[in-house]
Amino acid sequence: MAKKDIDWSNLGFGYMKTDYRYVSEFKDGKWDDGKLIDDDMIVMSECACVLQYAQTCFEGLKAYTTEDGKIVCFRPDLNAERMADTAKRLEMPVIPTDKFIDAVVQTVKANADWVPPYGSGATLYIRPYMFGKNPVIGVKPADEYEFRVFTTPVGPYFKGGAKPITITVSDFDRAAPRGTGNIKAGLNYAMSLHPIMEAHRNGFAENMYLDPATRTKVEETGGANFLFVTKDGTVVTPKSDSILPSITRRSLMTVAEEVLGMKVEHREVLFSELGDFAECGLCGTAAVISPVGKIVHKDGEICFPSGMEEMGPTIKKLYDTLTGIQMGRIEGPAGWVKEIM
Ligand code: PLP
Ligand code: COI
């Protein structure tokens, strides 16, 4: 075993083909045993349900090298649970949690040479996904599916790493009330491609989406939940039925309350109260916690007192504690860190 010759510290968030991927097929009402393969190509019917009606969903988690040289991942059981919720909403078969975790473990082990070293700032991103594969022309779910897992080494999601970003408020909505905003369906990301390109063309790193019914409440971005800190140090995260229940956000709330003794609130957040907060950040597997320095909207801009140079003090404390748990420097709550090898 030899680590790949990669400039780990300068990786961005991009795809790099690694050696092995896991695939399991669902046919005649059941999953096969699944296996690792080295072919990264997928051949399917031109009329596959995923190609015609976007029947696809995914998850995202990371493998980390800990301070003492182990390879671990973080709360994969919650990714399995969320994928099951997504699958039910999309009329797809559920992957049992044990099978999901076994697939993740097998894929990471097989690609151990691609797991970035401790201290490099990079991690191995793990992408489990599932799609409807057989031909379907009337609008209905597929009968045959593939569940796959691939991995790719990644650096920070936003250029500049821990430097605060500027975001804008999208004129488009991310998710409908009673729609699919709370699940990890590919279709949610397809709809965000035009708004994110508009944001980038206008010089912004991301979009803030508001609640589609009233456009008065903060929801999330295209790929992360929001986290705010009040001037007296309370951590606040928006609550809505159309937000993806981020595992990072849920973990941070626990860390804030139970490890750091902070006050936390999970509640509706009005756009009109954003100017009262001291700090703002985006949290997610890819984003980790990315500080937001400024939000530009059609009537002006909101500049957080934490500024554009560095993370605010509370977000920094949360970041250090969460990444400390993930990299084995800090003992986290029982069961959060799964040892792979
Ligand atoms: N919100 C959206 C829309 C996402 O795509 C993601 C990424 O998974 C998140 C939030 C963050 O979720 P998690 O912390 O589980 O990665
Ligand atoms: C993740 O954080 O794992 C995601 O799926 C976000 C994605 C937009 C990269």
Short mmCIF file of C-alpha atoms and ligand atoms in Angstrom, two decimals:
data_model
loop_
_atom_site.label_atom_id
_atom_site.label_comp_id
_atom_site.label_asym_id
_atom_site.label_seq_id
_atom_site.Cartn_x
_atom_site.Cartn_y
_atom_site.Cartn_z
CA MET A 1 0.00 0.00 0.00
CA ALA A 2 1.42 3.39 -1.01
CA LYS A 3 -0.33 6.72 -0.85
CA LYS A 4 -0.96 8.23 -4.26
CA ASP A 5 1.39 10.98 -5.34
CA ILE A 6 -1.02 13.90 -5.04
CA ASP A 7 -0.49 17.50 -3.91
CA TRP A 8 -3.06 16.93 -1.14
CA SER A 9 -2.91 20.43 0.33
CA ASN A 10 -3.84 22.09 -2.95
CA LEU A 11 -6.86 19.98 -3.86
CA GLY A 12 -10.12 21.75 -4.66
CA PHE A 13 -13.56 20.17 -4.53
CA GLY A 14 -13.41 18.21 -7.77
CA TYR A 15 -13.81 14.67 -9.10
CA MET A 16 -10.77 12.45 -9.46
CA LYS A 17 -11.25 8.84 -10.52
CA THR A 18 -10.07 6.44 -7.81
CA ASP A 19 -9.34 2.72 -8.18
CA TYR A 20 -12.52 1.00 -7.00
CA ARG A 21 -16.25 1.59 -6.72
CA TYR A 22 -19.02 -0.52 -5.19
CA VAL A 23 -22.09 -1.61 -7.11
CA SER A 24 -25.18 -3.54 -6.09
CA GLU A 25 -28.15 -4.22 -8.35
CA PHE A 26 -31.81 -4.39 -7.39
CA LYS A 27 -33.79 -6.77 -9.60
CA ASP A 28 -36.90 -8.95 -9.11
CA GLY A 29 -37.62 -7.16 -5.84
CA LYS A 30 -34.27 -7.75 -4.14
CA TRP A 31 -30.70 -6.45 -3.83
CA ASP A 32 -27.82 -8.68 -4.91
CA ASP A 33 -24.74 -9.11 -2.69
CA GLY A 34 -22.88 -6.18 -4.24
CA LYS A 35 -19.22 -6.05 -5.26
CA LEU A 36 -16.24 -3.79 -5.89
CA ILE A 37 -15.36 -3.12 -9.51
CA ASP A 38 -12.71 -1.03 -11.22
CA ASP A 39 -14.71 0.15 -14.25
CA ASP A 40 -16.01 3.68 -13.68
CA MET A 41 -18.32 3.61 -16.72
CA ILE A 42 -22.05 2.82 -16.59
CA VAL A 43 -23.93 1.45 -19.61
CA MET A 44 -27.71 1.59 -19.61
CA SER A 45 -30.80 1.89 -21.80
CA GLU A 46 -31.47 5.21 -23.50
CA CYS A 47 -34.88 5.01 -21.84
CA ALA A 48 -33.62 4.36 -18.28
CA CYS A 49 -35.89 5.99 -15.71
CA VAL A 50 -33.00 8.07 -14.37
CA LEU A 51 -32.37 9.58 -17.80
CA GLN A 52 -35.99 10.34 -18.60
CA TYR A 53 -37.55 11.13 -15.23
CA ALA A 54 -34.54 11.90 -13.00
CA GLN A 55 -35.17 9.03 -10.59
CA THR A 56 -31.92 9.38 -8.71
CA CYS A 57 -30.74 10.25 -5.23
CA PHE A 58 -27.42 10.47 -3.43
CA GLU A 59 -25.60 10.95 -0.17
CA GLY A 60 -22.30 12.53 0.77
CA LEU A 61 -19.91 11.74 3.62
CA LYS A 62 -16.16 11.77 4.13
CA ALA A 63 -13.33 9.51 5.27
CA TYR A 64 -10.66 11.11 7.43
CA THR A 65 -7.17 10.10 8.52
CA THR A 66 -6.99 10.59 12.26
CA GLU A 67 -4.07 11.94 14.24
CA ASP A 68 -3.03 8.37 15.13
CA GLY A 69 -3.20 7.14 11.52
CA LYS A 70 -6.57 5.37 11.43
CA ILE A 71 -9.10 5.86 8.64
CA VAL A 72 -12.57 6.73 9.92
CA CYS A 73 -15.87 8.13 8.72
CA PHE A 74 -18.48 10.20 10.52
CA ARG A 75 -22.00 9.02 11.41
CA PRO A 76 -22.62 6.90 8.27
CA ASP A 77 -25.75 5.49 9.92
CA LEU A 78 -27.39 8.90 9.52
CA ASN A 79 -26.56 9.00 5.81
CA ALA A 80 -28.13 5.53 5.49
CA GLU A 81 -31.26 6.71 7.31
CA ARG A 82 -31.56 9.81 5.16
CA MET A 83 -31.07 7.81 1.97
CA ALA A 84 -33.87 5.50 3.10
CA ASP A 85 -36.16 8.53 3.63
CA THR A 86 -35.21 9.84 0.20
CA ALA A 87 -35.77 6.46 -1.47
CA LYS A 88 -39.28 6.12 0.00
CA ARG A 89 -40.27 9.59 -1.26
CA LEU A 90 -38.96 8.75 -4.76
CA GLU A 91 -40.56 5.25 -4.86
CA MET A 92 -37.13 3.63 -4.90
CA PRO A 93 -36.09 0.54 -2.91
CA VAL A 94 -34.49 1.14 0.48
CA ILE A 95 -30.87 0.08 1.08
CA PRO A 96 -30.69 -1.51 4.52
CA THR A 97 -28.40 0.47 6.86
CA ASP A 98 -25.98 -2.46 7.29
CA LYS A 99 -25.59 -2.85 3.54
CA PHE A 100 -25.09 0.90 3.10
CA ILE A 101 -22.36 1.03 5.76
CA ASP A 102 -20.71 -2.14 4.49
CA ALA A 103 -20.58 -0.64 0.97
CA VAL A 104 -19.00 2.56 2.32
CA VAL A 105 -16.42 0.61 4.36
CA GLN A 106 -15.52 -1.70 1.44
CA THR A 107 -15.12 1.22 -0.97
CA VAL A 108 -12.95 3.28 1.38
CA LYS A 109 -10.77 0.28 2.29
CA ALA A 110 -10.24 -0.53 -1.39
CA ASN A 111 -9.24 3.10 -2.04
CA ALA A 112 -7.15 3.57 1.12
CA ASP A 113 -4.23 4.94 -0.91
CA TRP A 114 -6.47 7.83 -1.91
CA VAL A 115 -7.38 8.88 1.63
CA PRO A 116 -5.54 12.17 2.22
CA PRO A 117 -3.00 12.17 5.05
CA TYR A 118 -3.71 13.70 8.46
CA GLY A 119 -3.03 17.43 8.53
CA SER A 120 -3.21 17.90 4.74
CA GLY A 121 -6.53 19.72 4.91
CA ALA A 122 -8.01 17.25 2.40
CA THR A 123 -10.39 14.32 2.94
CA LEU A 124 -11.82 11.46 0.89
CA TYR A 125 -15.33 12.38 -0.20
CA ILE A 126 -17.66 9.37 -0.40
CA ARG A 127 -20.62 9.50 -2.75
CA PRO A 128 -23.27 6.77 -2.34
CA TYR A 129 -26.02 7.06 -4.96
CA MET A 130 -28.89 5.14 -6.49
CA PHE A 131 -30.78 5.36 -9.77
CA GLY A 132 -33.65 3.73 -11.68
CA LYS A 133 -32.08 1.79 -14.52
CA ASN A 134 -34.58 -0.10 -16.65
CA PRO A 135 -36.50 1.50 -19.57
CA VAL A 136 -39.60 3.44 -18.51
CA ILE A 137 -41.61 5.59 -20.89
CA GLY A 138 -44.96 6.08 -19.12
CA VAL A 139 -44.33 8.15 -16.00
CA LYS A 140 -43.72 5.54 -13.30
CA PRO A 141 -40.84 4.36 -11.13
CA ALA A 142 -38.27 1.86 -12.43
CA ASP A 143 -38.28 -1.82 -11.35
CA GLU A 144 -34.50 -2.19 -11.50
CA TYR A 145 -31.95 -0.04 -9.68
CA GLU A 146 -28.25 0.33 -9.07
CA PHE A 147 -26.81 1.45 -5.75
CA ARG A 148 -23.22 2.58 -6.10
CA VAL A 149 -20.50 4.17 -4.00
CA PHE A 150 -17.49 6.01 -5.38
CA THR A 151 -14.83 8.08 -3.65
CA THR A 152 -12.74 11.09 -4.63
CA PRO A 153 -10.15 13.06 -2.66
CA VAL A 154 -11.25 16.66 -2.05
CA GLY A 155 -10.08 19.92 -0.57
CA PRO A 156 -12.26 22.86 0.53
CA TYR A 157 -15.68 23.30 -1.13
CA PHE A 158 -15.22 27.06 -1.45
CA LYS A 159 -12.02 28.54 -2.86
CA GLY A 160 -10.03 30.15 -0.05
CA GLY A 161 -10.98 27.51 2.53
CA ALA A 162 -11.79 29.22 5.81
CA LYS A 163 -11.99 32.74 4.35
CA PRO A 164 -15.49 34.25 4.61
CA ILE A 165 -17.55 34.19 1.43
CA THR A 166 -20.12 36.59 0.00
CA ILE A 167 -23.45 35.11 -1.01
CA THR A 168 -26.60 36.47 -2.59
CA VAL A 169 -30.34 35.90 -2.16
CA SER A 170 -31.71 33.91 -5.07
CA ASP A 171 -34.76 35.11 -6.97
CA PHE A 172 -35.54 31.43 -7.57
CA ASP A 173 -36.90 28.94 -5.05
CA ARG A 174 -35.04 25.76 -4.12
CA ALA A 175 -37.96 23.64 -3.05
CA ALA A 176 -41.75 23.79 -3.05
CA PRO A 177 -43.81 23.62 0.15
CA ARG A 178 -44.63 19.91 0.57
CA GLY A 179 -42.10 19.19 -2.22
CA THR A 180 -38.73 17.41 -2.10
CA GLY A 181 -36.55 19.96 -0.29
CA ASN A 182 -36.13 17.69 2.74
CA ILE A 183 -34.68 14.76 0.78
CA LYS A 184 -31.47 14.34 -1.18
CA ALA A 185 -32.97 13.91 -4.65
CA GLY A 186 -30.87 14.72 -7.73
CA LEU A 187 -33.74 16.84 -9.02
CA ASN A 188 -33.20 19.42 -6.25
CA TYR A 189 -29.70 20.00 -7.56
CA ALA A 190 -30.74 20.09 -11.23
CA MET A 191 -33.05 22.98 -10.44
CA SER A 192 -30.22 24.82 -8.64
CA LEU A 193 -27.82 24.76 -11.62
CA HIS A 194 -29.19 27.90 -13.26
CA PRO A 195 -29.42 29.91 -9.99
CA ILE A 196 -25.87 28.92 -8.95
CA MET A 197 -24.46 29.89 -12.34
CA GLU A 198 -26.31 33.22 -12.12
CA ALA A 199 -24.80 33.72 -8.65
CA HIS A 200 -21.30 32.91 -9.92
CA ARG A 201 -21.73 35.17 -12.97
CA ASN A 202 -22.60 37.97 -10.56
CA GLY A 203 -19.54 37.28 -8.39
CA PHE A 204 -21.15 35.39 -5.50
CA ALA A 205 -20.03 32.09 -4.01
CA GLU A 206 -23.51 30.73 -3.23
CA ASN A 207 -27.24 31.44 -3.06
CA MET A 208 -29.41 31.87 -0.02
CA TYR A 209 -32.86 30.42 -0.74
CA LEU A 210 -35.91 31.78 1.06
CA ASP A 211 -39.05 29.87 1.93
CA PRO A 212 -41.03 29.56 -1.30
CA ALA A 213 -44.47 30.25 0.21
CA THR A 214 -43.77 33.67 1.74
CA ARG A 215 -40.15 34.49 0.85
CA THR A 216 -39.74 35.99 4.31
CA LYS A 217 -37.85 33.13 6.01
CA VAL A 218 -34.34 31.76 5.51
CA GLU A 219 -34.09 28.18 4.24
CA GLU A 220 -30.66 27.01 3.09
CA THR A 221 -28.17 27.19 0.22
CA GLY A 222 -27.91 24.78 -2.72
CA GLY A 223 -25.61 22.45 -0.77
CA ALA A 224 -25.50 23.43 2.91
CA ASN A 225 -27.63 24.51 5.89
CA PHE A 226 -27.26 27.91 7.59
CA LEU A 227 -26.00 28.51 11.07
CA PHE A 228 -26.17 31.93 12.76
CA VAL A 229 -24.75 33.20 16.02
CA THR A 230 -26.51 35.94 18.00
CA LYS A 231 -24.59 38.78 19.62
CA ASP A 232 -24.91 36.99 22.98
CA GLY A 233 -23.49 33.74 21.58
CA THR A 234 -26.62 31.64 20.94
CA VAL A 235 -26.33 29.31 17.93
CA VAL A 236 -29.45 29.51 15.73
CA THR A 237 -30.34 27.30 12.77
CA PRO A 238 -33.39 27.67 10.52
CA LYS A 239 -36.25 25.18 10.84
CA SER A 240 -38.46 24.31 7.88
CA ASP A 241 -40.00 21.23 6.31
CA SER A 242 -38.30 22.01 3.00
CA ILE A 243 -34.70 22.09 4.28
CA LEU A 244 -32.41 19.05 3.97
CA PRO A 245 -31.76 17.75 7.50
CA SER A 246 -27.99 18.22 7.47
CA ILE A 247 -26.01 15.71 9.50
CA THR A 248 -23.30 18.32 10.05
CA ARG A 249 -25.86 20.83 11.35
CA ARG A 250 -27.47 18.28 13.66
CA SER A 251 -24.02 17.27 14.96
CA LEU A 252 -22.99 20.90 15.47
CA MET A 253 -26.12 21.61 17.49
CA THR A 254 -25.23 18.71 19.79
CA VAL A 255 -21.59 19.81 19.99
CA ALA A 256 -22.63 23.41 20.77
CA GLU A 257 -25.06 22.41 23.48
CA GLU A 258 -23.51 19.32 25.05
CA VAL A 259 -19.77 19.73 24.50
CA LEU A 260 -19.36 23.52 24.50
CA GLY A 261 -22.28 24.42 26.78
CA MET A 262 -23.74 26.97 24.36
CA LYS A 263 -27.38 27.89 23.96
CA VAL A 264 -28.89 26.58 20.72
CA GLU A 265 -32.15 27.34 18.91
CA HIS A 266 -33.65 25.45 15.97
CA ARG A 267 -36.44 27.74 14.82
CA GLU A 268 -37.84 29.78 11.95
CA VAL A 269 -35.39 32.53 11.02
CA LEU A 270 -36.80 35.65 9.39
CA PHE A 271 -34.81 37.28 6.63
CA SER A 272 -35.57 40.61 8.34
CA GLU A 273 -33.66 39.58 11.50
CA LEU A 274 -30.39 38.67 9.75
CA GLY A 275 -28.86 42.08 10.50
CA ASP A 276 -29.06 41.25 14.23
CA PHE A 277 -26.68 38.27 14.04
CA ALA A 278 -22.97 38.45 14.85
CA GLU A 279 -21.84 35.49 12.72
CA CYS A 280 -23.12 33.40 9.84
CA GLY A 281 -21.86 30.15 8.37
CA LEU A 282 -22.80 27.36 5.96
CA CYS A 283 -22.56 23.83 7.26
CA GLY A 284 -22.49 20.52 5.46
CA THR A 285 -20.23 17.60 4.65
CA ALA A 286 -18.66 19.39 1.70
CA ALA A 287 -18.78 22.87 3.24
CA VAL A 288 -17.75 21.70 6.77
CA ILE A 289 -18.42 25.18 8.22
CA SER A 290 -17.78 27.94 5.72
CA PRO A 291 -18.06 31.42 7.19
CA VAL A 292 -20.28 33.95 5.41
CA GLY A 293 -19.10 37.56 5.68
CA LYS A 294 -21.72 39.28 3.56
CA ILE A 295 -25.16 38.68 2.06
CA VAL A 296 -26.13 40.84 -0.91
CA HIS A 297 -29.84 41.20 -1.72
CA LYS A 298 -31.95 43.39 -3.96
CA ASP A 299 -32.39 46.13 -1.35
CA GLY A 300 -28.83 46.24 -0.02
CA GLU A 301 -26.38 44.10 1.87
CA ILE A 302 -25.91 42.53 5.30
CA CYS A 303 -22.35 42.60 6.62
CA PHE A 304 -21.72 40.40 9.64
CA PRO A 305 -19.56 41.94 12.40
CA SER A 306 -17.17 38.95 12.08
CA GLY A 307 -15.98 40.56 8.83
CA MET A 308 -14.41 39.29 5.61
CA GLU A 309 -11.01 38.22 6.91
CA GLU A 310 -11.60 35.29 9.24
CA MET A 311 -14.16 33.05 10.91
CA GLY A 312 -16.02 34.58 13.81
CA PRO A 313 -15.02 33.25 17.27
CA THR A 314 -18.06 31.04 17.87
CA ILE A 315 -18.02 29.48 14.42
CA LYS A 316 -14.27 28.88 14.83
CA LYS A 317 -14.89 27.09 18.13
CA LEU A 318 -17.57 24.91 16.51
CA TYR A 319 -15.33 24.22 13.52
CA ASP A 320 -12.35 23.25 15.69
CA THR A 321 -14.47 20.97 17.87
CA LEU A 322 -16.27 19.22 15.02
CA THR A 323 -13.12 18.66 12.95
CA GLY A 324 -11.30 17.68 16.15
CA ILE A 325 -13.87 14.92 16.70
CA GLN A 326 -13.71 13.82 13.06
CA MET A 327 -9.91 13.66 13.05
CA GLY A 328 -9.64 11.92 16.42
CA ARG A 329 -8.17 14.82 18.40
CA ILE A 330 -11.27 15.19 20.58
CA GLU A 331 -13.46 12.44 21.98
CA GLY A 332 -16.95 12.88 20.50
CA PRO A 333 -20.29 11.43 21.59
CA ALA A 334 -20.40 7.61 21.49
CA GLY A 335 -20.93 6.09 18.06
CA TRP A 336 -20.18 9.18 15.98
CA VAL A 337 -16.87 8.03 14.55
CA LYS A 338 -16.77 4.73 12.67
CA GLU A 339 -13.35 3.16 12.33
CA ILE A 340 -12.76 1.76 8.84
CA MET A 341 -9.15 0.56 9.18
N1 PLP B 1 -28.33 21.03 2.39
C1 PLP B 1 -28.17 20.57 1.14
C2 PLP B 1 -29.11 21.04 0.11
C3 PLP B 1 -27.14 19.67 0.85
O1 PLP B 1 -26.96 19.22 -0.38
C4 PLP B 1 -26.28 19.25 1.88
C5 PLP B 1 -25.22 18.29 1.63
O2 PLP B 1 -25.31 17.14 1.91
C6 PLP B 1 -26.48 19.76 3.17
C7 PLP B 1 -27.52 20.65 3.38
C8 PLP B 1 -25.61 19.35 4.30
O3 PLP B 1 -25.94 18.08 4.76
P1 PLP B 1 -24.87 17.16 5.47
O4 PLP B 1 -24.37 17.94 6.63
O5 PLP B 1 -25.63 15.97 5.87
O6 PLP B 1 -23.81 16.90 4.48
C1 COI B 2 -22.40 17.27 0.62
O1 COI B 2 -22.07 18.17 1.40
O2 COI B 2 -22.06 16.10 0.77
C2 COI B 2 -23.22 17.55 -0.53
O3 COI B 2 -23.82 16.64 -1.01
C3 COI B 2 -23.27 18.88 -1.08
C4 COI B 2 -23.03 18.86 -2.54
C5 COI B 2 -23.68 20.07 -3.09
C6 COI B 2 -21.59 18.78 -2.86
#
